[in-house]
């Protein structure tokens, strides 16, 4: 966490199993990030994707990001 960020501006919920937890042999999870700051969200997403990059070559098959989802299914 950045010293300039306010603790109540961002909430991270999850990871939790997705509504459709398993599709064929693949398990799915979701993380919900709630924030009032799009710039903070961008920083968190960038850092997360950078950290997951090595796993994309191994066991993690795909990452999908939906900004302002209408439905979580």
mmCIF file of N, CA and C in Angstrom:
data_model
loop_
_atom_site.group_PDB
_atom_site.id
_atom_site.type_symbol
_atom_site.label_atom_id
_atom_site.label_comp_id
_atom_site.label_asym_id
_atom_site.label_seq_id
_atom_site.Cartn_x
_atom_site.Cartn_y
_atom_site.Cartn_z
ATOM 1 N N UNK A 1 0.838 -1.195 0.000
ATOM 2 C CA UNK A 1 0.000 0.000 0.000
ATOM 3 C C UNK A 1 0.869 1.240 0.000
ATOM 4 N N UNK A 2 0.480 2.193 -0.751
ATOM 5 C CA UNK A 2 1.165 3.471 -0.881
ATOM 6 C C UNK A 2 0.861 4.346 0.345
ATOM 7 N N UNK A 3 1.849 5.095 0.821
ATOM 8 C CA UNK A 3 1.629 5.968 1.981
ATOM 9 C C UNK A 3 0.560 7.019 1.705
ATOM 10 N N UNK A 4 0.366 7.386 0.442
ATOM 11 C CA UNK A 4 -0.595 8.433 0.087
ATOM 12 C C UNK A 4 -2.021 7.903 -0.038
ATOM 13 N N UNK A 5 -2.195 6.582 -0.042
ATOM 14 C CA UNK A 5 -3.542 6.052 -0.224
ATOM 15 C C UNK A 5 -4.266 5.994 1.117
ATOM 16 N N UNK A 6 -5.527 6.247 1.075
ATOM 17 C CA UNK A 6 -6.371 6.223 2.258
ATOM 18 C C UNK A 6 -6.947 4.820 2.392
ATOM 19 N N UNK A 7 -6.867 4.197 3.573
ATOM 20 C CA UNK A 7 -7.284 2.801 3.723
ATOM 21 C C UNK A 7 -8.729 2.530 3.342
ATOM 22 N N UNK A 8 -9.621 3.500 3.486
ATOM 23 C CA UNK A 8 -11.029 3.243 3.196
ATOM 24 C C UNK A 8 -11.380 3.485 1.729
ATOM 25 N N UNK A 9 -10.438 3.953 0.922
ATOM 26 C CA UNK A 9 -10.731 4.220 -0.495
ATOM 27 C C UNK A 9 -10.781 2.967 -1.344
ATOM 28 N N UNK A 10 -10.173 1.870 -0.888
ATOM 29 C CA UNK A 10 -10.125 0.664 -1.687
ATOM 30 C C UNK A 10 -10.414 -0.544 -0.817
ATOM 31 N N UNK A 11 -11.268 -1.421 -1.324
ATOM 32 C CA UNK A 11 -11.555 -2.691 -0.667
ATOM 33 C C UNK A 11 -11.332 -3.802 -1.671
ATOM 34 N N UNK A 12 -10.642 -4.833 -1.250
ATOM 35 C CA UNK A 12 -10.394 -5.989 -2.105
ATOM 36 C C UNK A 12 -11.119 -7.169 -1.480
ATOM 37 N N UNK A 13 -12.043 -7.738 -2.240
ATOM 38 C CA UNK A 13 -12.848 -8.863 -1.778
ATOM 39 C C UNK A 13 -12.458 -10.107 -2.572
ATOM 40 N N UNK A 14 -12.011 -11.123 -1.886
ATOM 41 C CA UNK A 14 -11.618 -12.358 -2.569
ATOM 42 C C UNK A 14 -10.138 -12.568 -2.436
ATOM 43 N N UNK A 15 -9.616 -13.559 -3.089
ATOM 44 C CA UNK A 15 -10.258 -14.349 -4.138
ATOM 45 C C UNK A 15 -11.314 -15.294 -3.568
ATOM 46 N N UNK A 16 -12.328 -15.541 -4.383
ATOM 47 C CA UNK A 16 -13.411 -16.451 -4.039
ATOM 48 C C UNK A 16 -13.762 -17.246 -5.287
ATOM 49 N N UNK A 17 -14.327 -18.420 -5.119
ATOM 50 C CA UNK A 17 -14.744 -19.174 -6.305
ATOM 51 C C UNK A 17 -15.747 -18.356 -7.121
ATOM 52 N N UNK A 18 -15.618 -18.413 -8.423
ATOM 53 C CA UNK A 18 -16.551 -17.705 -9.309
ATOM 54 C C UNK A 18 -17.913 -18.381 -9.257
ATOM 55 N N UNK A 19 -18.945 -17.700 -9.742
ATOM 56 C CA UNK A 19 -20.295 -18.265 -9.759
ATOM 57 C C UNK A 19 -20.299 -19.597 -10.513
ATOM 58 N N UNK A 20 -19.621 -19.640 -11.630
ATOM 59 C CA UNK A 20 -19.395 -20.900 -12.353
ATOM 60 C C UNK A 20 -17.993 -21.349 -11.979
ATOM 61 N N UNK A 21 -17.902 -22.035 -10.855
ATOM 62 C CA UNK A 21 -16.596 -22.344 -10.257
ATOM 63 C C UNK A 21 -15.707 -23.224 -11.140
ATOM 64 N N UNK A 22 -16.319 -24.149 -11.837
ATOM 65 C CA UNK A 22 -15.506 -25.055 -12.646
ATOM 66 C C UNK A 22 -16.124 -25.171 -14.038
ATOM 67 N N UNK A 23 -15.311 -24.942 -15.048
ATOM 68 C CA UNK A 23 -15.725 -25.107 -16.432
ATOM 69 C C UNK A 23 -14.783 -26.126 -17.043
ATOM 70 N N UNK A 24 -15.364 -27.252 -17.454
ATOM 71 C CA UNK A 24 -14.587 -28.417 -17.903
ATOM 72 C C UNK A 24 -13.618 -28.801 -16.794
ATOM 73 N N UNK A 25 -12.342 -28.764 -17.011
ATOM 74 C CA UNK A 25 -11.373 -29.138 -15.968
ATOM 75 C C UNK A 25 -10.727 -27.919 -15.318
ATOM 76 N N UNK A 26 -11.195 -26.733 -15.653
ATOM 77 C CA UNK A 26 -10.586 -25.501 -15.150
ATOM 78 C C UNK A 26 -11.402 -24.902 -14.011
ATOM 79 N N UNK A 27 -10.715 -24.536 -12.930
ATOM 80 C CA UNK A 27 -11.345 -23.862 -11.808
ATOM 81 C C UNK A 27 -11.219 -22.355 -12.007
ATOM 82 N N UNK A 28 -12.259 -21.628 -11.609
ATOM 83 C CA UNK A 28 -12.288 -20.181 -11.803
ATOM 84 C C UNK A 28 -12.485 -19.480 -10.469
ATOM 85 N N UNK A 29 -11.830 -18.327 -10.317
ATOM 86 C CA UNK A 29 -11.928 -17.515 -9.110
ATOM 87 C C UNK A 29 -12.168 -16.073 -9.516
ATOM 88 N N UNK A 30 -12.689 -15.293 -8.590
ATOM 89 C CA UNK A 30 -12.870 -13.873 -8.871
ATOM 90 C C UNK A 30 -12.399 -13.040 -7.690
ATOM 91 N N UNK A 31 -11.948 -11.847 -8.021
ATOM 92 C CA UNK A 31 -11.547 -10.849 -7.029
ATOM 93 C C UNK A 31 -12.292 -9.576 -7.389
ATOM 94 N N UNK A 32 -12.930 -8.977 -6.419
ATOM 95 C CA UNK A 32 -13.661 -7.738 -6.636
ATOM 96 C C UNK A 32 -12.900 -6.622 -5.940
ATOM 97 N N UNK A 33 -12.537 -5.589 -6.696
ATOM 98 C CA UNK A 33 -11.826 -4.440 -6.141
ATOM 99 C C UNK A 33 -12.767 -3.246 -6.213
ATOM 100 N N UNK A 34 -13.075 -2.677 -5.062
ATOM 101 C CA UNK A 34 -13.967 -1.520 -4.998
ATOM 102 C C UNK A 34 -13.136 -0.306 -4.603
ATOM 103 N N UNK A 35 -13.231 0.743 -5.405
ATOM 104 C CA UNK A 35 -12.471 1.954 -5.114
ATOM 105 C C UNK A 35 -13.172 3.174 -5.701
ATOM 106 N N UNK A 36 -12.840 4.328 -5.185
ATOM 107 C CA UNK A 36 -13.356 5.587 -5.725
ATOM 108 C C UNK A 36 -12.338 6.230 -6.651
ATOM 109 N N UNK A 37 -11.175 5.641 -6.779
ATOM 110 C CA UNK A 37 -10.097 6.238 -7.563
ATOM 111 C C UNK A 37 -9.681 5.321 -8.716
ATOM 112 N N UNK A 38 -9.951 5.758 -9.928
ATOM 113 C CA UNK A 38 -9.549 4.961 -11.093
ATOM 114 C C UNK A 38 -8.028 4.876 -11.216
ATOM 115 N N UNK A 39 -7.309 5.911 -10.826
ATOM 116 C CA UNK A 39 -5.849 5.864 -10.918
ATOM 117 C C UNK A 39 -5.277 4.830 -9.951
ATOM 118 N N UNK A 40 -5.831 4.748 -8.739
ATOM 119 C CA UNK A 40 -5.389 3.727 -7.780
ATOM 120 C C UNK A 40 -5.712 2.332 -8.314
ATOM 121 N N UNK A 41 -6.888 2.174 -8.915
ATOM 122 C CA UNK A 41 -7.270 0.891 -9.490
ATOM 123 C C UNK A 41 -6.287 0.494 -10.585
ATOM 124 N N UNK A 42 -5.929 1.442 -11.424
ATOM 125 C CA UNK A 42 -4.960 1.168 -12.487
ATOM 126 C C UNK A 42 -3.622 0.709 -11.941
ATOM 127 N N UNK A 43 -3.165 1.344 -10.877
ATOM 128 C CA UNK A 43 -1.888 0.960 -10.262
ATOM 129 C C UNK A 43 -1.952 -0.450 -9.692
ATOM 130 N N UNK A 44 -3.055 -0.766 -9.021
ATOM 131 C CA UNK A 44 -3.213 -2.091 -8.428
ATOM 132 C C UNK A 44 -3.285 -3.160 -9.515
ATOM 133 N N UNK A 45 -4.053 -2.901 -10.559
ATOM 134 C CA UNK A 45 -4.167 -3.871 -11.656
ATOM 135 C C UNK A 45 -2.828 -4.084 -12.348
ATOM 136 N N UNK A 46 -2.106 -3.018 -12.590
ATOM 137 C CA UNK A 46 -0.796 -3.129 -13.239
ATOM 138 C C UNK A 46 0.160 -3.965 -12.391
ATOM 139 N N UNK A 47 0.229 -3.675 -11.104
ATOM 140 C CA UNK A 47 1.127 -4.417 -10.209
ATOM 141 C C UNK A 47 0.708 -5.887 -10.110
ATOM 142 N N UNK A 48 -0.597 -6.138 -10.067
ATOM 143 C CA UNK A 48 -1.093 -7.509 -9.982
ATOM 144 C C UNK A 48 -0.750 -8.299 -11.234
ATOM 145 N N UNK A 49 -1.004 -7.718 -12.389
ATOM 146 C CA UNK A 49 -0.699 -8.410 -13.645
ATOM 147 C C UNK A 49 0.795 -8.659 -13.798
ATOM 148 N N UNK A 50 1.589 -7.710 -13.370
ATOM 149 C CA UNK A 50 3.042 -7.871 -13.420
ATOM 150 C C UNK A 50 3.482 -9.034 -12.529
ATOM 151 N N UNK A 51 2.878 -9.142 -11.355
ATOM 152 C CA UNK A 51 3.217 -10.216 -10.430
ATOM 153 C C UNK A 51 2.743 -11.586 -10.902
ATOM 154 N N UNK A 52 1.645 -11.606 -11.659
ATOM 155 C CA UNK A 52 1.104 -12.879 -12.150
ATOM 156 C C UNK A 52 1.737 -13.332 -13.465
ATOM 157 N N UNK A 53 2.479 -12.479 -14.100
ATOM 158 C CA UNK A 53 3.074 -12.787 -15.402
ATOM 159 C C UNK A 53 3.829 -14.124 -15.420
ATOM 160 N N UNK A 54 4.687 -14.420 -14.430
ATOM 161 C CA UNK A 54 5.382 -15.714 -14.462
ATOM 162 C C UNK A 54 4.426 -16.911 -14.393
ATOM 163 N N UNK A 55 3.296 -16.767 -13.721
ATOM 164 C CA UNK A 55 2.336 -17.860 -13.597
ATOM 165 C C UNK A 55 1.562 -18.095 -14.894
ATOM 166 N N UNK A 56 1.509 -17.091 -15.764
ATOM 167 C CA UNK A 56 0.807 -17.260 -17.032
ATOM 168 C C UNK A 56 1.478 -18.324 -17.898
ATOM 169 N N UNK A 57 2.743 -18.566 -17.673
ATOM 170 C CA UNK A 57 3.471 -19.571 -18.440
ATOM 171 C C UNK A 57 3.328 -20.953 -17.809
ATOM 172 N N UNK A 58 2.793 -21.023 -16.588
ATOM 173 C CA UNK A 58 2.678 -22.293 -15.879
ATOM 174 C C UNK A 58 1.239 -22.723 -15.721
ATOM 175 N N UNK A 59 0.765 -22.674 -14.495
ATOM 176 C CA UNK A 59 -0.545 -23.222 -14.184
ATOM 177 C C UNK A 59 -1.722 -22.278 -14.433
ATOM 178 N N UNK A 60 -1.486 -20.987 -14.501
ATOM 179 C CA UNK A 60 -2.559 -20.028 -14.724
ATOM 180 C C UNK A 60 -2.779 -19.872 -16.221
ATOM 181 N N UNK A 61 -4.002 -20.124 -16.682
ATOM 182 C CA UNK A 61 -4.271 -20.113 -18.119
ATOM 183 C C UNK A 61 -4.699 -18.752 -18.648
ATOM 184 N N UNK A 62 -5.534 -18.047 -17.891
ATOM 185 C CA UNK A 62 -6.111 -16.832 -18.431
ATOM 186 C C UNK A 62 -6.515 -15.891 -17.305
ATOM 187 N N UNK A 63 -6.426 -14.584 -17.569
ATOM 188 C CA UNK A 63 -6.898 -13.550 -16.650
ATOM 189 C C UNK A 63 -7.847 -12.661 -17.438
ATOM 190 N N UNK A 64 -9.026 -12.408 -16.883
ATOM 191 C CA UNK A 64 -9.988 -11.489 -17.491
ATOM 192 C C UNK A 64 -10.249 -10.359 -16.513
ATOM 193 N N UNK A 65 -10.289 -9.146 -17.027
ATOM 194 C CA UNK A 65 -10.550 -7.971 -16.186
ATOM 195 C C UNK A 65 -11.769 -7.264 -16.739
ATOM 196 N N UNK A 66 -12.730 -6.981 -15.875
ATOM 197 C CA UNK A 66 -13.926 -6.255 -16.262
ATOM 198 C C UNK A 66 -14.042 -5.032 -15.368
ATOM 199 N N UNK A 67 -13.871 -3.867 -15.956
ATOM 200 C CA UNK A 67 -14.015 -2.605 -15.224
ATOM 201 C C UNK A 67 -15.486 -2.229 -15.249
ATOM 202 N N UNK A 68 -16.048 -1.892 -14.115
ATOM 203 C CA UNK A 68 -17.473 -1.553 -13.978
ATOM 204 C C UNK A 68 -18.371 -2.682 -14.475
ATOM 205 N N UNK A 69 -18.249 -3.878 -13.882
ATOM 206 C CA UNK A 69 -19.093 -4.992 -14.349
ATOM 207 C C UNK A 69 -20.570 -4.733 -14.062
ATOM 208 N N UNK A 70 -21.405 -5.116 -14.993
ATOM 209 C CA UNK A 70 -22.844 -4.995 -14.804
ATOM 210 C C UNK A 70 -23.366 -6.215 -14.048
ATOM 211 N N UNK A 71 -22.750 -7.357 -14.324
ATOM 212 C CA UNK A 71 -23.159 -8.618 -13.727
ATOM 213 C C UNK A 71 -21.921 -9.388 -13.310
ATOM 214 N N UNK A 72 -21.942 -10.034 -12.166
ATOM 215 C CA UNK A 72 -20.778 -10.789 -11.705
ATOM 216 C C UNK A 72 -20.871 -12.276 -12.037
ATOM 217 N N UNK A 73 -21.804 -12.655 -12.869
ATOM 218 C CA UNK A 73 -21.920 -14.068 -13.263
ATOM 219 C C UNK A 73 -21.065 -14.370 -14.436
#
